[in-house]
Amino acid sequence: MISPPEYIRSIRPYVPGKPVEELERELGIKGAVKLASNENPLGPSPEARKAVSRVLSELNRYPDGGGFYLKRELSGRLGVPAESLILGNGSNELIDIAVRTFMVAGDEAVMATPSFVVYPISTRSVGGRAVEVPLRRWRHDLERMAEEIGQRTKIVFVANPNNPTGTINHDREFREFMKRVPEGVLVVIDEAYREYVQDERYPDSLEYLREGRDVLILRTFSKAYGLAGLRIGYGIAKEGIVAEMNKVREPFNTNTAAQVAAVASLRDVEHVRRSVALNEEGKNYLYGEFKRLGLQFIPTEANFIYIRLDRPMASELYDRMLRLGVIIRPMGDEALRITIGLPEENRVLVEALERVLPALR
Ligand SMILES: *Cc1c(COP(=O)(O)O)cnc(C)c1O
């Protein structure tokens, strides 16, 4: 059989979960609660739903490859020129495009671990080396990450907030870090969860764009905007960077339904506000319940909570929760990541934990 290069063979693949319907069928359960993928439990904005139904009859046409209306909407809101914007089939695709645009085999990308699993996969897919720097007190260790930047470093990935820990790096330390990043290294600032952040020390990443730095700011409609299934996100960078990335981008990478839904979602400010308020309420409820259950967790700035277990029991806990119809995400042997759901879903989660934990301790 044809064989890929060694750097492809050695990639550890991203393992997708089964469809909920399939799990329910296998386990003989109904109404499973899905708290595994950091999706918005309120669903998409009603305005987005309407916008999508209005374009159904045009789906024989190719989408607008330039994303004119969405870029115009974003440009007005962000105060950046449309030429500084690039749309992606999820911000995920933009990670991949950035890697393919700026890295060749043998180059390095610096990133934290644990962090978003797509960074090392993309890096390795072009024969790049993923330089992984352990978190420090559950946050990106920006000092060490700066130290790891070498001759072959092309990209530094910073997830802020970080997935899976939900932690942020503050504006002061981020500025110190940026002082140490040399010209010619691209800092990818992944802000997938920015709408949920409450801490006022959260950096304004657009400052670095205005200063002319080599940054690519990534944002998405998959989380607070509730459009994960449509796959749409965007990047913000100076025009020269966007122009190079556009050469590598598929001409029709974002689809018609996603583009109109994104515009409608941006205008429905109330839906985002509701989503964030619901998240705050769920977060506070779960903090209280986790404390009561003796579970250690990392305070979060996102829509999920990272739980540290006291012994390696994550996969067993996951299995038992699954059989009670609650889907969560094990993270290695000794941690879990749980998405904050609707009030009722959070209650079901807590009840399931109450039943399962005593048997495992
Ligand atoms: C969910 C997530 C994204 C968003 O991915 P999309 O491709 O836009 O759905 C990006 N970065 C991180 C860290 C995430 O957790």
Coordinates of C-alpha atoms and ligand atoms in Angstrom, one line a residue:
M1 CA 0.0 0.0 0.0
I2 CA 1.1 3.6 -0.6
S3 CA 2.8 5.0 2.5
P4 CA 2.8 8.6 3.7
P5 CA 6.0 10.3 4.9
E6 CA 7.1 9.3 8.4
Y7 CA 5.9 12.7 9.8
I8 CA 2.3 11.8 8.7
R9 CA 2.5 8.2 10.0
S10 CA 3.6 9.5 13.5
I11 CA 0.6 11.9 13.9
R12 CA -1.7 10.8 16.7
P13 CA -5.1 11.3 15.1
Y14 CA -7.9 13.4 16.6
V15 CA -10.6 10.8 17.6
P16 CA -14.1 12.1 17.0
G17 CA -16.9 11.0 19.3
K18 CA -19.8 8.9 18.0
P19 CA -23.0 10.6 17.1
V20 CA -25.2 11.0 20.1
E21 CA -28.0 9.0 18.4
E22 CA -25.7 6.1 17.9
L23 CA -24.6 6.1 21.5
E24 CA -28.2 6.3 22.7
R25 CA -29.0 3.3 20.5
E26 CA -26.0 1.2 21.7
L27 CA -26.6 2.0 25.4
G28 CA -30.4 1.8 25.2
I29 CA -30.9 5.3 26.6
K30 CA -32.7 8.4 25.5
G31 CA -32.1 12.1 25.9
A32 CA -28.4 11.9 26.5
V33 CA -26.9 15.1 27.8
K34 CA -23.9 16.2 25.7
L35 CA -21.3 18.2 27.7
A36 CA -18.3 17.2 25.7
S37 CA -17.6 19.7 23.0
N38 CA -18.1 23.2 24.4
E39 CA -21.1 23.9 22.2
N40 CA -23.6 26.6 23.0
P41 CA -26.5 24.8 24.8
L42 CA -29.0 27.5 23.7
G43 CA -28.5 26.7 20.0
P44 CA -28.0 29.2 17.2
S45 CA -29.6 32.6 17.3
P46 CA -33.2 32.6 15.9
E47 CA -32.0 35.3 13.4
A48 CA -29.3 32.9 12.1
R49 CA -31.9 30.2 11.7
K50 CA -34.1 32.5 9.6
A51 CA -31.1 33.7 7.5
V52 CA -30.2 30.1 6.7
S53 CA -33.7 29.2 5.6
R54 CA -33.8 32.3 3.3
V55 CA -30.8 31.0 1.3
L56 CA -31.9 27.4 0.9
S57 CA -33.2 28.1 -2.6
E58 CA -29.8 29.5 -3.7
L59 CA -27.7 26.5 -2.7
N60 CA -27.2 25.6 -6.3
R61 CA -24.9 28.6 -6.5
Y62 CA -21.3 28.7 -5.3
P63 CA -20.8 30.8 -2.2
D64 CA -19.2 34.2 -2.2
G65 CA -15.6 33.2 -2.1
G66 CA -14.6 36.6 -0.8
G67 CA -17.2 36.6 2.0
F68 CA -18.0 40.3 1.2
Y69 CA -21.0 40.9 3.5
L70 CA -19.6 39.0 6.5
K71 CA -16.2 40.8 6.2
R72 CA -18.1 44.2 5.8
E73 CA -20.0 43.4 9.0
L74 CA -16.9 42.4 10.9
S75 CA -14.9 45.2 9.6
G76 CA -17.4 47.8 10.9
R77 CA -17.6 46.2 14.3
L78 CA -13.9 45.7 14.8
G79 CA -12.6 48.8 13.1
V80 CA -10.2 47.0 10.9
P81 CA -10.2 47.0 7.1
A82 CA -11.8 44.1 5.3
E83 CA -8.3 43.3 3.8
S84 CA -7.2 42.4 7.3
L85 CA -9.9 39.7 7.6
I86 CA -9.8 36.1 6.4
L87 CA -12.7 33.6 6.8
G88 CA -12.2 30.0 7.6
N89 CA -14.2 26.8 7.6
G90 CA -14.1 27.0 11.3
S91 CA -11.1 28.8 12.9
N92 CA -9.6 25.3 12.8
E93 CA -9.0 25.7 9.0
L94 CA -7.2 29.0 9.6
I95 CA -4.8 27.2 11.9
D96 CA -4.1 24.8 9.1
I97 CA -3.8 27.6 6.5
A98 CA -1.4 29.5 8.7
V99 CA 0.8 26.5 9.1
R100 CA 0.8 25.7 5.3
T101 CA 1.5 29.4 4.5
F102 CA 4.4 30.0 6.8
M103 CA 6.1 26.6 7.7
V104 CA 8.1 24.1 5.8
A105 CA 9.4 20.7 7.0
G106 CA 11.9 21.1 9.7
D107 CA 10.4 24.4 11.0
E108 CA 9.1 24.7 14.5
A109 CA 5.9 25.9 16.2
V110 CA 5.9 26.6 19.9
M111 CA 2.8 25.8 21.8
A112 CA 1.5 24.9 25.3
T113 CA 0.5 21.4 26.6
P114 CA -2.2 20.6 27.3
S115 CA -3.8 23.0 24.8
F116 CA -5.8 22.8 21.7
V117 CA -5.0 19.4 20.0
V118 CA -5.2 20.8 16.5
Y119 CA -1.9 22.9 16.8
P120 CA 0.4 19.9 16.9
I121 CA -1.6 18.0 14.3
S122 CA -1.4 20.9 11.8
T123 CA 2.3 21.5 12.6
R124 CA 3.2 17.9 12.0
S125 CA 1.1 17.6 8.8
V126 CA 3.8 19.7 7.0
G127 CA 6.7 18.0 8.7
G128 CA 7.1 20.7 11.3
R129 CA 8.2 20.1 14.8
A130 CA 5.7 20.9 17.7
V131 CA 7.7 22.3 20.6
E132 CA 5.4 21.7 23.5
V133 CA 5.8 23.7 26.7
P134 CA 3.9 22.4 29.8
L135 CA 1.4 24.8 31.4
R136 CA 2.5 26.5 34.6
R137 CA -0.2 26.6 37.3
W138 CA -2.7 25.6 34.5
R139 CA -1.8 28.6 32.3
H140 CA 0.5 29.2 29.4
D141 CA 4.0 29.6 30.6
L142 CA 4.7 32.5 28.4
E143 CA 8.3 33.0 29.8
R144 CA 9.3 29.5 28.9
M145 CA 7.5 29.7 25.6
A146 CA 9.5 32.8 24.7
E147 CA 12.7 31.0 25.6
E148 CA 11.8 28.2 23.3
I149 CA 11.7 30.5 20.2
G150 CA 14.7 29.6 18.0
Q151 CA 16.1 30.0 14.5
R152 CA 13.5 27.7 13.0
T153 CA 10.5 28.9 14.9
K154 CA 7.8 30.3 12.6
I155 CA 4.7 30.2 14.7
V156 CA 3.8 30.5 18.4
F157 CA 0.3 29.3 19.3
V158 CA -1.4 30.9 22.3
A159 CA -4.9 29.8 23.2
N160 CA -6.5 32.5 25.3
P161 CA -8.6 31.3 27.1
N162 CA -6.9 27.9 26.9
N163 CA -8.7 24.7 26.1
P164 CA -8.9 22.5 28.1
T165 CA -8.1 24.5 31.3
G166 CA -10.2 27.6 30.7
T167 CA -7.5 29.8 32.0
I168 CA -6.3 33.1 30.5
N169 CA -3.0 35.0 30.3
H170 CA -3.3 38.6 31.4
D171 CA -2.5 41.7 29.4
R172 CA 0.7 42.6 31.3
E173 CA 2.4 39.3 31.0
F174 CA 1.2 39.0 27.4
R175 CA 2.8 42.3 26.6
E176 CA 6.1 41.2 28.2
F177 CA 5.9 38.0 26.1
M178 CA 5.3 40.0 22.9
K179 CA 8.4 42.1 23.6
R180 CA 10.5 38.9 23.5
V181 CA 9.0 37.6 20.2
P182 CA 11.3 38.5 17.4
E183 CA 10.2 39.9 14.0
G184 CA 9.4 37.2 11.6
V185 CA 7.7 34.9 14.1
L186 CA 3.9 34.7 13.8
V187 CA 2.0 34.7 17.1
V188 CA -1.4 33.0 16.6
I189 CA -3.7 34.3 19.3
D190 CA -6.7 31.9 19.5
E191 CA -9.6 33.6 21.1
A192 CA -12.3 31.0 20.5
Y193 CA -13.9 31.6 23.9
R194 CA -13.3 35.4 24.2
E195 CA -17.0 36.2 24.6
Y196 CA -17.2 34.3 27.8
V197 CA -14.2 36.0 29.5
Q198 CA -15.0 37.9 32.7
D199 CA -11.6 38.8 33.9
E200 CA -10.8 42.5 33.1
R201 CA -7.1 41.8 32.6
Y202 CA -7.9 40.0 29.4
P203 CA -5.6 41.4 26.7
D204 CA -6.9 43.5 23.8
S205 CA -5.1 41.6 21.1
L206 CA -6.1 44.1 18.4
E207 CA -3.5 46.5 20.0
Y208 CA -0.8 44.3 18.5
L209 CA -2.4 44.4 15.1
R210 CA -2.4 48.2 15.3
E211 CA 1.2 48.2 16.3
G212 CA 2.0 46.3 13.1
R213 CA 3.1 43.1 14.8
D214 CA 3.1 39.7 13.2
V215 CA -0.1 38.4 14.9
L216 CA -3.0 36.3 13.7
I217 CA -6.0 36.7 15.9
L218 CA -8.5 33.8 15.5
R219 CA -12.1 34.0 16.5
T220 CA -15.1 31.7 15.8
F221 CA -18.8 31.4 15.5
S222 CA -18.7 27.9 16.9
K223 CA -18.9 28.7 20.6
A224 CA -20.8 31.7 22.0
Y225 CA -22.6 32.2 18.6
G226 CA -23.8 28.6 18.6
L227 CA -22.9 27.8 14.9
A228 CA -20.4 24.9 15.4
G229 CA -22.2 22.8 12.8
L230 CA -21.9 25.4 10.1
R231 CA -18.1 25.7 10.4
I232 CA -17.2 29.3 10.3
G233 CA -14.5 31.4 11.9
Y234 CA -12.2 34.3 11.0
G235 CA -8.7 35.6 11.4
I236 CA -7.5 39.1 11.8
A237 CA -4.0 40.1 10.7
K238 CA -2.2 42.8 8.8
E239 CA -3.0 42.9 5.1
G240 CA 0.3 41.3 4.0
I241 CA -0.2 38.2 6.2
V242 CA -3.8 37.8 5.0
A243 CA -2.8 38.2 1.4
E244 CA -0.3 35.4 1.7
M245 CA -2.7 33.1 3.5
N246 CA -5.4 33.8 0.9
K247 CA -3.1 32.2 -1.8
V248 CA -3.3 28.9 0.1
R249 CA -7.0 29.1 1.0
E250 CA -9.5 27.1 -1.1
P251 CA -11.5 29.7 -3.1
F252 CA -14.9 28.6 -1.6
N253 CA -13.8 27.5 1.8
T254 CA -16.8 29.0 3.7
N255 CA -20.3 28.1 2.6
T256 CA -23.3 30.3 1.9
A257 CA -25.4 29.2 4.9
A258 CA -22.5 29.8 7.3
Q259 CA -21.8 33.3 5.9
V260 CA -25.4 34.5 6.2
A261 CA -25.8 32.9 9.6
A262 CA -22.7 34.6 10.9
V263 CA -23.9 38.0 9.8
A264 CA -27.3 37.5 11.4
S265 CA -25.6 36.2 14.6
L266 CA -23.3 39.2 14.9
R267 CA -26.4 41.5 14.7
D268 CA -28.2 39.4 17.4
V269 CA -26.2 40.9 20.3
E270 CA -28.9 39.8 22.7
H271 CA -28.5 36.1 22.0
V272 CA -24.8 36.3 22.8
R273 CA -25.6 38.2 26.0
R274 CA -28.1 35.6 27.0
S275 CA -25.6 32.8 26.2
V276 CA -22.9 34.4 28.4
A277 CA -25.3 35.1 31.2
L278 CA -26.5 31.5 31.2
N279 CA -22.9 30.4 31.2
E280 CA -22.2 32.5 34.3
E281 CA -25.2 31.1 36.1
G282 CA -24.2 27.5 35.2
K283 CA -20.6 28.1 36.2
N284 CA -21.6 29.4 39.7
Y285 CA -24.0 26.5 40.2
L286 CA -21.4 23.9 39.2
Y287 CA -18.6 25.5 41.3
G288 CA -20.8 25.1 44.3
E289 CA -21.8 21.5 43.5
F290 CA -18.3 20.4 42.6
K291 CA -17.1 21.8 46.0
R292 CA -19.8 19.9 47.7
L293 CA -18.8 16.7 45.9
G294 CA -15.1 17.3 46.8
L295 CA -14.0 17.7 43.2
Q296 CA -11.1 20.0 42.5
F297 CA -11.5 22.3 39.5
I298 CA -9.7 25.1 37.8
P299 CA -11.7 28.4 37.8
T300 CA -12.7 29.0 34.2
E301 CA -13.0 32.0 31.8
A302 CA -14.7 29.9 29.2
N303 CA -17.8 27.7 28.8
F304 CA -16.2 24.5 30.2
I305 CA -14.6 23.5 33.5
Y306 CA -11.4 21.4 33.9
I307 CA -11.7 18.9 36.8
R308 CA -8.6 17.4 38.4
L309 CA -9.2 13.9 39.7
D310 CA -7.2 12.6 42.7
R311 CA -6.3 9.3 41.0
P312 CA -6.3 7.9 37.4
M313 CA -9.9 7.2 36.9
A314 CA -11.0 9.5 34.1
S315 CA -11.8 6.8 31.6
E316 CA -13.8 4.8 34.1
L317 CA -15.7 7.8 35.3
Y318 CA -16.4 8.7 31.7
D319 CA -17.7 5.2 30.9
R320 CA -20.0 5.2 34.0
M321 CA -21.3 8.7 33.2
L322 CA -22.0 7.6 29.7
R323 CA -24.1 4.8 30.8
L324 CA -26.2 7.3 32.8
G325 CA -26.6 9.3 29.6
V326 CA -24.1 12.1 30.4
I327 CA -21.3 12.7 27.9
I328 CA -18.2 14.4 29.2
R329 CA -14.6 14.6 28.0
P330 CA -11.8 12.7 29.7
M331 CA -8.4 14.5 29.5
G332 CA -5.6 12.0 30.1
D333 CA -6.0 9.7 33.1
E334 CA -6.5 12.2 35.8
A335 CA -8.7 15.0 34.4
L336 CA -12.1 15.8 32.9
R337 CA -13.4 18.7 30.8
I338 CA -17.1 19.4 31.3
T339 CA -19.0 21.9 29.1
I340 CA -21.4 24.1 31.1
G341 CA -24.9 23.3 29.9
L342 CA -28.5 24.4 30.4
P343 CA -29.6 24.5 34.1
E344 CA -31.4 21.2 33.7
E345 CA -28.4 19.5 32.0
N346 CA -26.2 20.8 34.8
R347 CA -28.5 19.2 37.3
V348 CA -28.5 15.9 35.5
L349 CA -24.7 16.0 35.4
V350 CA -24.5 16.6 39.1
E351 CA -26.9 13.8 39.9
A352 CA -24.9 11.4 37.7
L353 CA -21.7 12.5 39.5
E354 CA -23.3 11.9 42.8
R355 CA -24.2 8.3 41.8
V356 CA -20.9 7.5 40.2
L357 CA -18.2 9.1 42.4
P358 CA -18.7 7.0 45.6
A359 CA -18.2 3.8 43.6
L360 CA -14.8 5.0 42.3
R361 CA -13.3 6.5 45.5
Ligands
LIG1 C1 -13.4 25.1 19.8 C2 -12.1 25.8 19.5 C3 -11.8 26.4 18.3 C4 -12.9 26.6 17.3 O1 -12.8 25.8 16.3 P1 -13.8 26.0 15.0 O2 -13.0 25.3 14.0 O3 -13.9 27.5 14.8 O4 -15.1 25.3 15.4 C5 -10.6 27.0 18.2 N1 -9.7 27.0 19.1 C6 -9.9 26.4 20.3 C7 -8.9 26.5 21.4 C8 -11.1 25.8 20.5 O5 -11.4 25.2 21.7

